[in-house]
mmCIF file with all atom_site columns, C-alpha atoms in Angstrom:
data_model
loop_
_atom_site.group_PDB
_atom_site.id
_atom_site.type_symbol
_atom_site.label_atom_id
_atom_site.label_alt_id
_atom_site.label_comp_id
_atom_site.label_asym_id
_atom_site.label_entity_id
_atom_site.label_seq_id
_atom_site.pdbx_PDB_ins_code
_atom_site.Cartn_x
_atom_site.Cartn_y
_atom_site.Cartn_z
_atom_site.occupancy
_atom_site.B_iso_or_equiv
_atom_site.pdbx_formal_charge
_atom_site.auth_seq_id
_atom_site.auth_comp_id
_atom_site.auth_asym_id
_atom_site.auth_atom_id
_atom_site.pdbx_PDB_model_num
ATOM 1   C CA . ASN A 1 1   ? 70.882  68.015 -125.277 1.00 0.00 ? 195 ASN A CA 1
ATOM 2   C CA . ALA A 1 2   ? 72.694  67.966 -121.919 1.00 0.00 ? 196 ALA A CA 1
ATOM 3   C CA . GLY A 1 3   ? 74.201  64.470 -122.323 1.00 0.00 ? 197 GLY A CA 1
ATOM 4   C CA . VAL A 1 4   ? 74.936  62.799 -118.977 1.00 0.00 ? 198 VAL A CA 1
ATOM 5   C CA . THR A 1 5   ? 74.368  64.886 -115.866 1.00 0.00 ? 199 THR A CA 1
ATOM 6   C CA . GLN A 1 6   ? 75.355  64.020 -112.298 1.00 0.00 ? 200 GLN A CA 1
ATOM 7   C CA . THR A 1 7   ? 74.456  65.520 -108.955 1.00 0.00 ? 201 THR A CA 1
ATOM 8   C CA . PRO A 1 8   ? 75.880  66.515 -106.572 1.00 0.00 ? 202 PRO A CA 1
ATOM 9   C CA . LYS A 1 9   ? 79.286  67.697 -107.803 1.00 0.00 ? 203 LYS A CA 1
ATOM 10  C CA . PHE A 1 10  ? 80.857  67.390 -104.357 1.00 0.00 ? 204 PHE A CA 1
ATOM 11  C CA . ARG A 1 11  ? 79.827  65.777 -101.104 1.00 0.00 ? 205 ARG A CA 1
ATOM 12  C CA . ILE A 1 12  ? 81.398  65.098 -97.714  1.00 0.00 ? 206 ILE A CA 1
ATOM 13  C CA . LEU A 1 13  ? 79.892  62.225 -95.734  1.00 0.00 ? 207 LEU A CA 1
ATOM 14  C CA . LYS A 1 14  ? 80.546  61.001 -92.244  1.00 0.00 ? 208 LYS A CA 1
ATOM 15  C CA . ILE A 1 15  ? 81.298  57.323 -91.718  1.00 0.00 ? 209 ILE A CA 1
ATOM 16  C CA . GLY A 1 16  ? 78.069  55.342 -91.553  1.00 0.00 ? 210 GLY A CA 1
ATOM 17  C CA . GLN A 1 17  ? 75.941  57.899 -93.400  1.00 0.00 ? 211 GLN A CA 1
ATOM 18  C CA . SER A 1 18  ? 74.091  57.039 -96.593  1.00 0.00 ? 212 SER A CA 1
ATOM 19  C CA . MET A 1 19  ? 73.515  58.979 -99.792  1.00 0.00 ? 213 MET A CA 1
ATOM 20  C CA . THR A 1 20  ? 72.323  58.654 -103.364 1.00 0.00 ? 214 THR A CA 1
ATOM 21  C CA . LEU A 1 21  ? 74.331  59.861 -106.341 1.00 0.00 ? 215 LEU A CA 1
ATOM 22  C CA . GLN A 1 22  ? 72.046  60.913 -109.161 1.00 0.00 ? 216 GLN A CA 1
ATOM 23  C CA . CYS A 1 23  ? 72.673  60.276 -112.857 1.00 0.00 ? 217 CYS A CA 1
ATOM 24  C CA . THR A 1 24  ? 70.452  61.269 -115.779 1.00 0.00 ? 218 THR A CA 1
ATOM 25  C CA . GLN A 1 25  ? 71.004  61.002 -119.529 1.00 0.00 ? 219 GLN A CA 1
ATOM 26  C CA . ASP A 1 26  ? 68.882  62.520 -122.271 1.00 0.00 ? 220 ASP A CA 1
ATOM 27  C CA . MET A 1 27  ? 70.276  60.574 -125.235 1.00 0.00 ? 221 MET A CA 1
ATOM 28  C CA . ASN A 1 28  ? 67.840  57.639 -124.928 1.00 0.00 ? 222 ASN A CA 1
ATOM 29  C CA . HIS A 1 29  ? 70.766  55.292 -124.327 1.00 0.00 ? 223 HIS A CA 1
ATOM 30  C CA . ASN A 1 30  ? 69.855  51.844 -123.079 1.00 0.00 ? 224 ASN A CA 1
ATOM 31  C CA . TYR A 1 31  ? 73.191  51.057 -121.386 1.00 0.00 ? 225 TYR A CA 1
ATOM 32  C CA . MET A 1 32  ? 74.273  52.923 -118.278 1.00 0.00 ? 226 MET A CA 1
ATOM 33  C CA . TYR A 1 33  ? 77.273  52.460 -115.989 1.00 0.00 ? 227 TYR A CA 1
ATOM 34  C CA . TRP A 1 34  ? 78.722  53.594 -112.699 1.00 0.00 ? 228 TRP A CA 1
ATOM 35  C CA . TYR A 1 35  ? 82.495  53.816 -112.241 1.00 0.00 ? 229 TYR A CA 1
ATOM 36  C CA . ARG A 1 36  ? 84.749  54.949 -109.477 1.00 0.00 ? 230 ARG A CA 1
ATOM 37  C CA . GLN A 1 37  ? 88.133  56.508 -110.133 1.00 0.00 ? 231 GLN A CA 1
ATOM 38  C CA . ASP A 1 38  ? 90.823  56.537 -107.473 1.00 0.00 ? 232 ASP A CA 1
ATOM 39  C CA . PRO A 1 39  ? 94.087  58.455 -108.013 1.00 0.00 ? 233 PRO A CA 1
ATOM 40  C CA . GLY A 1 40  ? 96.386  56.577 -110.391 1.00 0.00 ? 234 GLY A CA 1
ATOM 41  C CA . MET A 1 41  ? 94.009  53.606 -110.540 1.00 0.00 ? 235 MET A CA 1
ATOM 42  C CA . GLY A 1 42  ? 91.988  54.097 -113.702 1.00 0.00 ? 236 GLY A CA 1
ATOM 43  C CA . LEU A 1 43  ? 88.244  53.459 -113.786 1.00 0.00 ? 237 LEU A CA 1
ATOM 44  C CA . LYS A 1 44  ? 86.617  50.553 -111.999 1.00 0.00 ? 238 LYS A CA 1
ATOM 45  C CA . LEU A 1 45  ? 83.098  49.425 -112.925 1.00 0.00 ? 239 LEU A CA 1
ATOM 46  C CA . ILE A 1 46  ? 80.714  49.331 -109.951 1.00 0.00 ? 240 ILE A CA 1
ATOM 47  C CA . TYR A 1 47  ? 77.347  48.476 -111.530 1.00 0.00 ? 241 TYR A CA 1
ATOM 48  C CA . TYR A 1 48  ? 75.823  48.599 -114.962 1.00 0.00 ? 242 TYR A CA 1
ATOM 49  C CA . SER A 1 49  ? 72.402  48.382 -116.568 1.00 0.00 ? 243 SER A CA 1
ATOM 50  C CA . VAL A 1 50  ? 71.338  47.217 -120.018 1.00 0.00 ? 244 VAL A CA 1
ATOM 51  C CA . GLY A 1 51  ? 67.876  48.736 -119.774 1.00 0.00 ? 245 GLY A CA 1
ATOM 52  C CA . ALA A 1 52  ? 65.110  49.807 -117.413 1.00 0.00 ? 246 ALA A CA 1
ATOM 53  C CA . GLY A 1 53  ? 64.600  47.191 -114.718 1.00 0.00 ? 247 GLY A CA 1
ATOM 54  C CA . ILE A 1 54  ? 67.852  45.329 -115.454 1.00 0.00 ? 248 ILE A CA 1
ATOM 55  C CA . THR A 1 55  ? 71.038  45.850 -113.457 1.00 0.00 ? 249 THR A CA 1
ATOM 56  C CA . ASP A 1 56  ? 74.139  43.797 -112.764 1.00 0.00 ? 250 ASP A CA 1
ATOM 57  C CA . LYS A 1 57  ? 77.298  43.941 -110.709 1.00 0.00 ? 251 LYS A CA 1
ATOM 58  C CA . GLY A 1 58  ? 80.587  45.136 -112.067 1.00 0.00 ? 252 GLY A CA 1
ATOM 59  C CA . GLU A 1 59  ? 84.076  44.714 -110.692 1.00 0.00 ? 253 GLU A CA 1
ATOM 60  C CA . VAL A 1 60  ? 83.666  46.511 -107.328 1.00 0.00 ? 254 VAL A CA 1
ATOM 61  C CA . PRO A 1 61  ? 79.975  46.404 -106.237 1.00 0.00 ? 255 PRO A CA 1
ATOM 62  C CA . ASN A 1 62  ? 80.363  45.926 -102.479 1.00 0.00 ? 256 ASN A CA 1
ATOM 63  C CA . GLY A 1 63  ? 78.861  48.762 -100.446 1.00 0.00 ? 257 GLY A CA 1
ATOM 64  C CA . TYR A 1 64  ? 76.728  50.066 -103.327 1.00 0.00 ? 258 TYR A CA 1
ATOM 65  C CA . ASN A 1 65  ? 73.274  49.514 -104.771 1.00 0.00 ? 259 ASN A CA 1
ATOM 66  C CA . VAL A 1 66  ? 71.561  50.681 -107.930 1.00 0.00 ? 260 VAL A CA 1
ATOM 67  C CA . SER A 1 67  ? 68.132  50.785 -109.494 1.00 0.00 ? 261 SER A CA 1
ATOM 68  C CA . ARG A 1 68  ? 66.935  51.589 -113.013 1.00 0.00 ? 262 ARG A CA 1
ATOM 69  C CA . SER A 1 69  ? 63.243  52.380 -113.142 1.00 0.00 ? 263 SER A CA 1
ATOM 70  C CA . THR A 1 70  ? 63.457  54.569 -116.261 1.00 0.00 ? 264 THR A CA 1
ATOM 71  C CA . THR A 1 71  ? 65.693  54.752 -119.328 1.00 0.00 ? 265 THR A CA 1
ATOM 72  C CA . GLU A 1 72  ? 66.962  58.171 -118.279 1.00 0.00 ? 266 GLU A CA 1
ATOM 73  C CA . ASP A 1 73  ? 67.901  57.680 -114.616 1.00 0.00 ? 267 ASP A CA 1
ATOM 74  C CA . PHE A 1 74  ? 70.426  55.407 -112.915 1.00 0.00 ? 268 PHE A CA 1
ATOM 75  C CA . PRO A 1 75  ? 70.985  56.391 -109.262 1.00 0.00 ? 269 PRO A CA 1
ATOM 76  C CA . LEU A 1 76  ? 73.782  54.894 -107.168 1.00 0.00 ? 270 LEU A CA 1
ATOM 77  C CA . ARG A 1 77  ? 73.090  54.331 -103.480 1.00 0.00 ? 271 ARG A CA 1
ATOM 78  C CA . LEU A 1 78  ? 75.833  54.214 -100.842 1.00 0.00 ? 272 LEU A CA 1
ATOM 79  C CA . GLU A 1 79  ? 74.774  52.578 -97.603  1.00 0.00 ? 273 GLU A CA 1
ATOM 80  C CA . LEU A 1 80  ? 76.887  52.909 -94.450  1.00 0.00 ? 274 LEU A CA 1
ATOM 81  C CA . ALA A 1 81  ? 79.627  55.005 -96.036  1.00 0.00 ? 275 ALA A CA 1
ATOM 82  C CA . ALA A 1 82  ? 83.225  53.983 -95.311  1.00 0.00 ? 276 ALA A CA 1
ATOM 83  C CA . PRO A 1 83  ? 86.517  55.887 -95.888  1.00 0.00 ? 277 PRO A CA 1
ATOM 84  C CA . SER A 1 84  ? 87.357  53.343 -98.623  1.00 0.00 ? 278 SER A CA 1
ATOM 85  C CA . GLN A 1 85  ? 84.483  54.812 -100.652 1.00 0.00 ? 279 GLN A CA 1
ATOM 86  C CA . THR A 1 86  ? 86.245  58.173 -100.914 1.00 0.00 ? 280 THR A CA 1
ATOM 87  C CA . SER A 1 87  ? 86.611  58.529 -104.666 1.00 0.00 ? 281 SER A CA 1
ATOM 88  C CA . VAL A 1 88  ? 85.384  60.289 -107.783 1.00 0.00 ? 282 VAL A CA 1
ATOM 89  C CA . TYR A 1 89  ? 82.269  58.637 -109.206 1.00 0.00 ? 283 TYR A CA 1
ATOM 90  C CA . PHE A 1 90  ? 81.416  58.775 -112.885 1.00 0.00 ? 284 PHE A CA 1
ATOM 91  C CA . CYS A 1 91  ? 78.202  57.779 -114.566 1.00 0.00 ? 285 CYS A CA 1
ATOM 92  C CA . ALA A 1 92  ? 78.296  56.852 -118.248 1.00 0.00 ? 286 ALA A CA 1
ATOM 93  C CA . SER A 1 93  ? 75.882  55.734 -120.947 1.00 0.00 ? 287 SER A CA 1
ATOM 94  C CA . SER A 1 94  ? 76.074  54.079 -124.351 1.00 0.00 ? 288 SER A CA 1
ATOM 95  C CA . THR A 1 95  ? 73.768  52.747 -127.027 1.00 0.00 ? 289 THR A CA 1
ATOM 96  C CA . THR A 1 96  ? 73.302  49.361 -128.667 1.00 0.00 ? 290 THR A CA 1
ATOM 97  C CA . PRO A 1 97  ? 75.045  49.883 -132.021 1.00 0.00 ? 291 PRO A CA 1
ATOM 98  C CA . ALA A 1 98  ? 78.213  51.111 -130.314 1.00 0.00 ? 292 ALA A CA 1
ATOM 99  C CA . PRO A 1 99  ? 78.210  50.100 -126.667 1.00 0.00 ? 293 PRO A CA 1
ATOM 100 C CA . TYR A 1 100 ? 81.948  50.749 -126.406 1.00 0.00 ? 294 TYR A CA 1
ATOM 101 C CA . GLU A 1 101 ? 81.399  54.442 -127.125 1.00 0.00 ? 295 GLU A CA 1
ATOM 102 C CA . GLN A 1 102 ? 80.573  55.500 -123.617 1.00 0.00 ? 296 GLN A CA 1
ATOM 103 C CA . TYR A 1 103 ? 79.593  59.065 -122.769 1.00 0.00 ? 297 TYR A CA 1
ATOM 104 C CA . PHE A 1 104 ? 80.605  60.199 -119.308 1.00 0.00 ? 298 PHE A CA 1
ATOM 105 C CA . GLY A 1 105 ? 79.126  62.669 -116.886 1.00 0.00 ? 299 GLY A CA 1
ATOM 106 C CA . PRO A 1 106 ? 81.234  65.305 -115.075 1.00 0.00 ? 300 PRO A CA 1
ATOM 107 C CA . GLY A 1 107 ? 81.642  63.207 -111.937 1.00 0.00 ? 301 GLY A CA 1
ATOM 108 C CA . THR A 1 108 ? 80.844  63.445 -108.218 1.00 0.00 ? 302 THR A CA 1
ATOM 109 C CA . ARG A 1 109 ? 83.727  63.932 -105.771 1.00 0.00 ? 303 ARG A CA 1
ATOM 110 C CA . LEU A 1 110 ? 82.899  62.115 -102.552 1.00 0.00 ? 304 LEU A CA 1
ATOM 111 C CA . THR A 1 111 ? 84.882  62.251 -99.327  1.00 0.00 ? 305 THR A CA 1
ATOM 112 C CA . VAL A 1 112 ? 84.018  60.012 -96.391  1.00 0.00 ? 306 VAL A CA 1
ATOM 113 C CA . THR A 1 113 ? 85.544  61.056 -93.060  1.00 0.00 ? 307 THR A CA 1
ATOM 114 C CA . GLN B 2 1   ? 99.463  39.961 -115.062 1.00 0.00 ? 21  GLN B CA 1
ATOM 115 C CA . LYS B 2 2   ? 96.894  42.750 -115.233 1.00 0.00 ? 22  LYS B CA 1
ATOM 116 C CA . GLU B 2 3   ? 94.460  42.670 -118.150 1.00 0.00 ? 23  GLU B CA 1
ATOM 117 C CA . VAL B 2 4   ? 95.488  46.132 -119.323 1.00 0.00 ? 24  VAL B CA 1
ATOM 118 C CA . GLU B 2 5   ? 98.786  47.817 -118.507 1.00 0.00 ? 25  GLU B CA 1
ATOM 119 C CA . GLN B 2 6   ? 99.470  51.492 -119.156 1.00 0.00 ? 26  GLN B CA 1
ATOM 120 C CA . ASP B 2 7   ? 102.481 53.535 -118.065 1.00 0.00 ? 27  ASP B CA 1
ATOM 121 C CA . PRO B 2 8   ? 101.069 56.307 -115.833 1.00 0.00 ? 28  PRO B CA 1
ATOM 122 C CA . GLY B 2 9   ? 103.861 58.732 -116.705 1.00 0.00 ? 29  GLY B CA 1
ATOM 123 C CA . PRO B 2 10  ? 103.849 61.630 -116.165 1.00 0.00 ? 30  PRO B CA 1
ATOM 124 C CA . LEU B 2 11  ? 104.986 62.566 -119.654 1.00 0.00 ? 31  LEU B CA 1
ATOM 125 C CA . SER B 2 12  ? 106.141 66.114 -120.350 1.00 0.00 ? 32  SER B CA 1
ATOM 126 C CA . VAL B 2 13  ? 106.922 67.296 -123.888 1.00 0.00 ? 33  VAL B CA 1
ATOM 127 C CA . PRO B 2 14  ? 107.502 70.639 -125.632 1.00 0.00 ? 34  PRO B CA 1
ATOM 128 C CA . GLU B 2 15  ? 104.837 72.071 -127.908 1.00 0.00 ? 35  GLU B CA 1
ATOM 129 C CA . GLY B 2 16  ? 105.058 70.630 -131.413 1.00 0.00 ? 36  GLY B CA 1
ATOM 130 C CA . ALA B 2 17  ? 106.531 67.299 -130.308 1.00 0.00 ? 37  ALA B CA 1
ATOM 131 C CA . ILE B 2 18  ? 105.213 63.933 -131.427 1.00 0.00 ? 38  ILE B CA 1
ATOM 132 C CA . VAL B 2 19  ? 103.729 62.057 -128.485 1.00 0.00 ? 39  VAL B CA 1
ATOM 133 C CA . SER B 2 20  ? 103.467 58.285 -128.248 1.00 0.00 ? 40  SER B CA 1
ATOM 134 C CA . LEU B 2 21  ? 101.171 56.692 -125.667 1.00 0.00 ? 41  LEU B CA 1
ATOM 135 C CA . ASN B 2 22  ? 100.924 52.937 -125.264 1.00 0.00 ? 42  ASN B CA 1
ATOM 136 C CA . CYS B 2 23  ? 99.036  50.101 -123.611 1.00 0.00 ? 43  CYS B CA 1
ATOM 137 C CA . THR B 2 24  ? 99.567  46.375 -123.500 1.00 0.00 ? 44  THR B CA 1
ATOM 138 C CA . TYR B 2 25  ? 96.928  43.784 -122.745 1.00 0.00 ? 45  TYR B CA 1
ATOM 139 C CA . SER B 2 26  ? 96.624  40.090 -122.012 1.00 0.00 ? 46  SER B CA 1
ATOM 140 C CA . ASN B 2 27  ? 93.046  39.194 -122.998 1.00 0.00 ? 47  ASN B CA 1
ATOM 141 C CA . SER B 2 28  ? 92.914  37.830 -126.555 1.00 0.00 ? 48  SER B CA 1
ATOM 142 C CA . ALA B 2 29  ? 89.136  38.351 -126.634 1.00 0.00 ? 49  ALA B CA 1
ATOM 143 C CA . PHE B 2 30  ? 89.466  42.144 -126.842 1.00 0.00 ? 50  PHE B CA 1
ATOM 144 C CA . GLN B 2 31  ? 88.248  43.381 -130.235 1.00 0.00 ? 51  GLN B CA 1
ATOM 145 C CA . TYR B 2 32  ? 87.522  47.079 -129.674 1.00 0.00 ? 52  TYR B CA 1
ATOM 146 C CA . PHE B 2 33  ? 90.253  49.450 -128.559 1.00 0.00 ? 53  PHE B CA 1
ATOM 147 C CA . MET B 2 34  ? 89.474  52.944 -127.370 1.00 0.00 ? 54  MET B CA 1
ATOM 148 C CA . TRP B 2 35  ? 91.363  56.023 -126.281 1.00 0.00 ? 55  TRP B CA 1
ATOM 149 C CA . TYR B 2 36  ? 89.680  58.410 -123.898 1.00 0.00 ? 56  TYR B CA 1
ATOM 150 C CA . ARG B 2 37  ? 90.962  61.862 -122.965 1.00 0.00 ? 57  ARG B CA 1
ATOM 151 C CA . GLN B 2 38  ? 90.295  63.248 -119.513 1.00 0.00 ? 58  GLN B CA 1
ATOM 152 C CA . TYR B 2 39  ? 90.984  66.850 -118.604 1.00 0.00 ? 59  TYR B CA 1
ATOM 153 C CA . SER B 2 40  ? 91.620  67.673 -114.977 1.00 0.00 ? 60  SER B CA 1
ATOM 154 C CA . ARG B 2 41  ? 88.460  67.408 -112.859 1.00 0.00 ? 61  ARG B CA 1
ATOM 155 C CA . LYS B 2 42  ? 86.334  66.399 -115.863 1.00 0.00 ? 62  LYS B CA 1
ATOM 156 C CA . GLY B 2 43  ? 84.782  63.179 -117.121 1.00 0.00 ? 63  GLY B CA 1
ATOM 157 C CA . PRO B 2 44  ? 86.568  61.098 -119.784 1.00 0.00 ? 64  PRO B CA 1
ATOM 158 C CA . GLU B 2 45  ? 85.619  61.739 -123.398 1.00 0.00 ? 65  GLU B CA 1
ATOM 159 C CA . LEU B 2 46  ? 86.048  59.308 -126.266 1.00 0.00 ? 66  LEU B CA 1
ATOM 160 C CA . LEU B 2 47  ? 88.873  60.362 -128.576 1.00 0.00 ? 67  LEU B CA 1
ATOM 161 C CA . MET B 2 48  ? 89.111  57.427 -130.970 1.00 0.00 ? 68  MET B CA 1
ATOM 162 C CA . TYR B 2 49  ? 88.277  53.785 -131.293 1.00 0.00 ? 69  TYR B CA 1
ATOM 163 C CA . THR B 2 50  ? 89.663  51.008 -133.489 1.00 0.00 ? 70  THR B CA 1
ATOM 164 C CA . TYR B 2 51  ? 88.204  47.643 -134.296 1.00 0.00 ? 71  TYR B CA 1
ATOM 165 C CA . SER B 2 52  ? 90.655  44.733 -134.433 1.00 0.00 ? 72  SER B CA 1
ATOM 166 C CA . SER B 2 53  ? 94.132  45.412 -135.816 1.00 0.00 ? 73  SER B CA 1
ATOM 167 C CA . GLY B 2 54  ? 95.264  48.316 -137.942 1.00 0.00 ? 74  GLY B CA 1
ATOM 168 C CA . ASN B 2 55  ? 95.577  52.066 -137.927 1.00 0.00 ? 75  ASN B CA 1
ATOM 169 C CA . LYS B 2 56  ? 93.062  54.856 -137.683 1.00 0.00 ? 76  LYS B CA 1
ATOM 170 C CA . GLU B 2 57  ? 93.789  58.527 -138.209 1.00 0.00 ? 77  GLU B CA 1
ATOM 171 C CA . ASP B 2 58  ? 91.785  61.550 -137.096 1.00 0.00 ? 78  ASP B CA 1
ATOM 172 C CA . GLY B 2 59  ? 93.487  64.881 -137.633 1.00 0.00 ? 79  GLY B CA 1
ATOM 173 C CA . ARG B 2 60  ? 96.615  65.005 -135.460 1.00 0.00 ? 80  ARG B CA 1
ATOM 174 C CA . PHE B 2 61  ? 95.745  61.712 -133.747 1.00 0.00 ? 81  PHE B CA 1
ATOM 175 C CA . THR B 2 62  ? 96.603  58.212 -134.962 1.00 0.00 ? 82  THR B CA 1
ATOM 176 C CA . ALA B 2 63  ? 95.595  55.024 -133.178 1.00 0.00 ? 83  ALA B CA 1
ATOM 177 C CA . GLN B 2 64  ? 97.397  51.762 -133.882 1.00 0.00 ? 84  GLN B CA 1
ATOM 178 C CA . VAL B 2 65  ? 96.493  48.245 -132.799 1.00 0.00 ? 85  VAL B CA 1
ATOM 179 C CA . ASP B 2 66  ? 98.794  45.233 -133.076 1.00 0.00 ? 86  ASP B CA 1
ATOM 180 C CA . LYS B 2 67  ? 96.784  42.249 -131.871 1.00 0.00 ? 87  LYS B CA 1
ATOM 181 C CA . SER B 2 68  ? 99.638  39.821 -132.505 1.00 0.00 ? 88  SER B CA 1
ATOM 182 C CA . SER B 2 69  ? 101.716 41.697 -129.919 1.00 0.00 ? 89  SER B CA 1
ATOM 183 C CA . LYS B 2 70  ? 98.716  42.730 -127.775 1.00 0.00 ? 90  LYS B CA 1
ATOM 184 C CA . TYR B 2 71  ? 99.912  46.318 -128.009 1.00 0.00 ? 91  TYR B CA 1
ATOM 185 C CA . ILE B 2 72  ? 98.070  49.535 -128.817 1.00 0.00 ? 92  ILE B CA 1
ATOM 186 C CA . SER B 2 73  ? 99.377  53.041 -129.355 1.00 0.00 ? 93  SER B CA 1
ATOM 187 C CA . LEU B 2 74  ? 98.105  56.581 -129.702 1.00 0.00 ? 94  LEU B CA 1
ATOM 188 C CA . PHE B 2 75  ? 100.263 59.096 -131.549 1.00 0.00 ? 95  PHE B CA 1
ATOM 189 C CA . ILE B 2 76  ? 99.712  62.833 -131.292 1.00 0.00 ? 96  ILE B CA 1
ATOM 190 C CA . ARG B 2 77  ? 101.420 64.940 -133.943 1.00 0.00 ? 97  ARG B CA 1
ATOM 191 C CA . ASP B 2 78  ? 102.242 68.634 -133.505 1.00 0.00 ? 98  ASP B CA 1
ATOM 192 C CA . SER B 2 79  ? 101.195 68.448 -129.858 1.00 0.00 ? 99  SER B CA 1
ATOM 193 C CA . GLN B 2 80  ? 99.520  71.526 -128.373 1.00 0.00 ? 100 GLN B CA 1
ATOM 194 C CA . PRO B 2 81  ? 99.198  72.774 -124.781 1.00 0.00 ? 101 PRO B CA 1
ATOM 195 C CA . SER B 2 82  ? 95.473  72.010 -125.117 1.00 0.00 ? 102 SER B CA 1
ATOM 196 C CA . ASP B 2 83  ? 96.412  68.316 -125.451 1.00 0.00 ? 103 ASP B CA 1
ATOM 197 C CA . SER B 2 84  ? 97.565  68.334 -121.810 1.00 0.00 ? 104 SER B CA 1
ATOM 198 C CA . ALA B 2 85  ? 95.327  65.752 -120.129 1.00 0.00 ? 105 ALA B CA 1
ATOM 199 C CA . THR B 2 86  ? 95.234  62.171 -118.904 1.00 0.00 ? 106 THR B CA 1
ATOM 200 C CA . TYR B 2 87  ? 94.858  59.627 -121.700 1.00 0.00 ? 107 TYR B CA 1
ATOM 201 C CA . LEU B 2 88  ? 93.124  56.373 -120.862 1.00 0.00 ? 108 LEU B CA 1
ATOM 202 C CA . CYS B 2 89  ? 93.155  53.304 -123.056 1.00 0.00 ? 109 CYS B CA 1
ATOM 203 C CA . ALA B 2 90  ? 90.114  51.038 -122.854 1.00 0.00 ? 110 ALA B CA 1
ATOM 204 C CA . MET B 2 91  ? 89.226  47.700 -124.404 1.00 0.00 ? 111 MET B CA 1
ATOM 205 C CA . SER B 2 92  ? 86.157  45.566 -124.979 1.00 0.00 ? 112 SER B CA 1
ATOM 206 C CA . GLY B 2 93  ? 85.366  42.156 -126.335 1.00 0.00 ? 113 GLY B CA 1
ATOM 207 C CA . GLY B 2 94  ? 82.540  43.621 -128.402 1.00 0.00 ? 114 GLY B CA 1
ATOM 208 C CA . GLY B 2 95  ? 79.252  41.929 -129.289 1.00 0.00 ? 115 GLY B CA 1
ATOM 209 C CA . SER B 2 96  ? 77.331  41.182 -126.109 1.00 0.00 ? 116 SER B CA 1
ATOM 210 C CA . ASN B 2 97  ? 80.444  42.009 -124.078 1.00 0.00 ? 117 ASN B CA 1
ATOM 211 C CA . TYR B 2 98  ? 80.009  45.767 -123.900 1.00 0.00 ? 118 TYR B CA 1
ATOM 212 C CA . LYS B 2 99  ? 81.902  46.343 -120.677 1.00 0.00 ? 119 LYS B CA 1
ATOM 213 C CA . LEU B 2 100 ? 85.150  48.280 -120.928 1.00 0.00 ? 120 LEU B CA 1
ATOM 214 C CA . THR B 2 101 ? 88.435  47.472 -119.207 1.00 0.00 ? 121 THR B CA 1
ATOM 215 C CA . PHE B 2 102 ? 90.484  50.610 -118.659 1.00 0.00 ? 122 PHE B CA 1
ATOM 216 C CA . GLY B 2 103 ? 94.170  51.238 -118.266 1.00 0.00 ? 123 GLY B CA 1
ATOM 217 C CA . LYS B 2 104 ? 95.268  53.458 -115.385 1.00 0.00 ? 124 LYS B CA 1
ATOM 218 C CA . GLY B 2 105 ? 95.863  56.446 -117.660 1.00 0.00 ? 125 GLY B CA 1
ATOM 219 C CA . THR B 2 106 ? 98.941  58.443 -118.712 1.00 0.00 ? 126 THR B CA 1
ATOM 220 C CA . LEU B 2 107 ? 99.224  62.083 -117.610 1.00 0.00 ? 127 LEU B CA 1
ATOM 221 C CA . LEU B 2 108 ? 100.539 64.218 -120.492 1.00 0.00 ? 128 LEU B CA 1
ATOM 222 C CA . THR B 2 109 ? 101.720 67.809 -120.207 1.00 0.00 ? 129 THR B CA 1
ATOM 223 C CA . VAL B 2 110 ? 102.577 69.796 -123.351 1.00 0.00 ? 130 VAL B CA 1
ATOM 224 C CA . ASN B 2 111 ? 104.684 72.823 -122.487 1.00 0.00 ? 131 ASN B CA 1
ATOM 225 C CA . PRO B 2 112 ? 104.398 76.011 -124.588 1.00 0.00 ? 132 PRO B CA 1
#
């Protein structure tokens, strides 16, 4: 049971490039989330999903897109990367009886230059 | 006023000290109160959660919620160097409102 896995661990992008951050969970959780964490700023919710085929915007969705075709996977797409998207990105998942108990992945450190 | 306020520290204590970490909040709808621990360059992990007001104890950790004051605390007894991490409070309205609102985190260092 690997929990929540994220790839890549690190990535450097040039301004205007695009990339997909991968997230997979093997706990059969229906809820999944994407956060970004900037230094000293806590965690901000980007997008979330309550099940396959259902996604919704969080607090800071601009510049990102998501899809959820399976229960296990919840990729985050960055289009036209900007320096403001330099951050650490965390994927998390939780289940219906205790949605507040979120399990986090190890994170992806992204730098846009 | 921000929904959740947390002093970012840093907080530095000697080994064995009692540590008190706190958050205040403004949203009366919050029902679930969580503390997450985040080691450097790792993802957050759930330490404890409390529903509504009251205390909850788990080993050296005690979580307290005072909804009348909109104030939550995490106490760490007999602190250890392995407790050195960033502690994030998080809150949720519960029910169909499963999204979490996080504090900014407090960086704690326990010195041997």
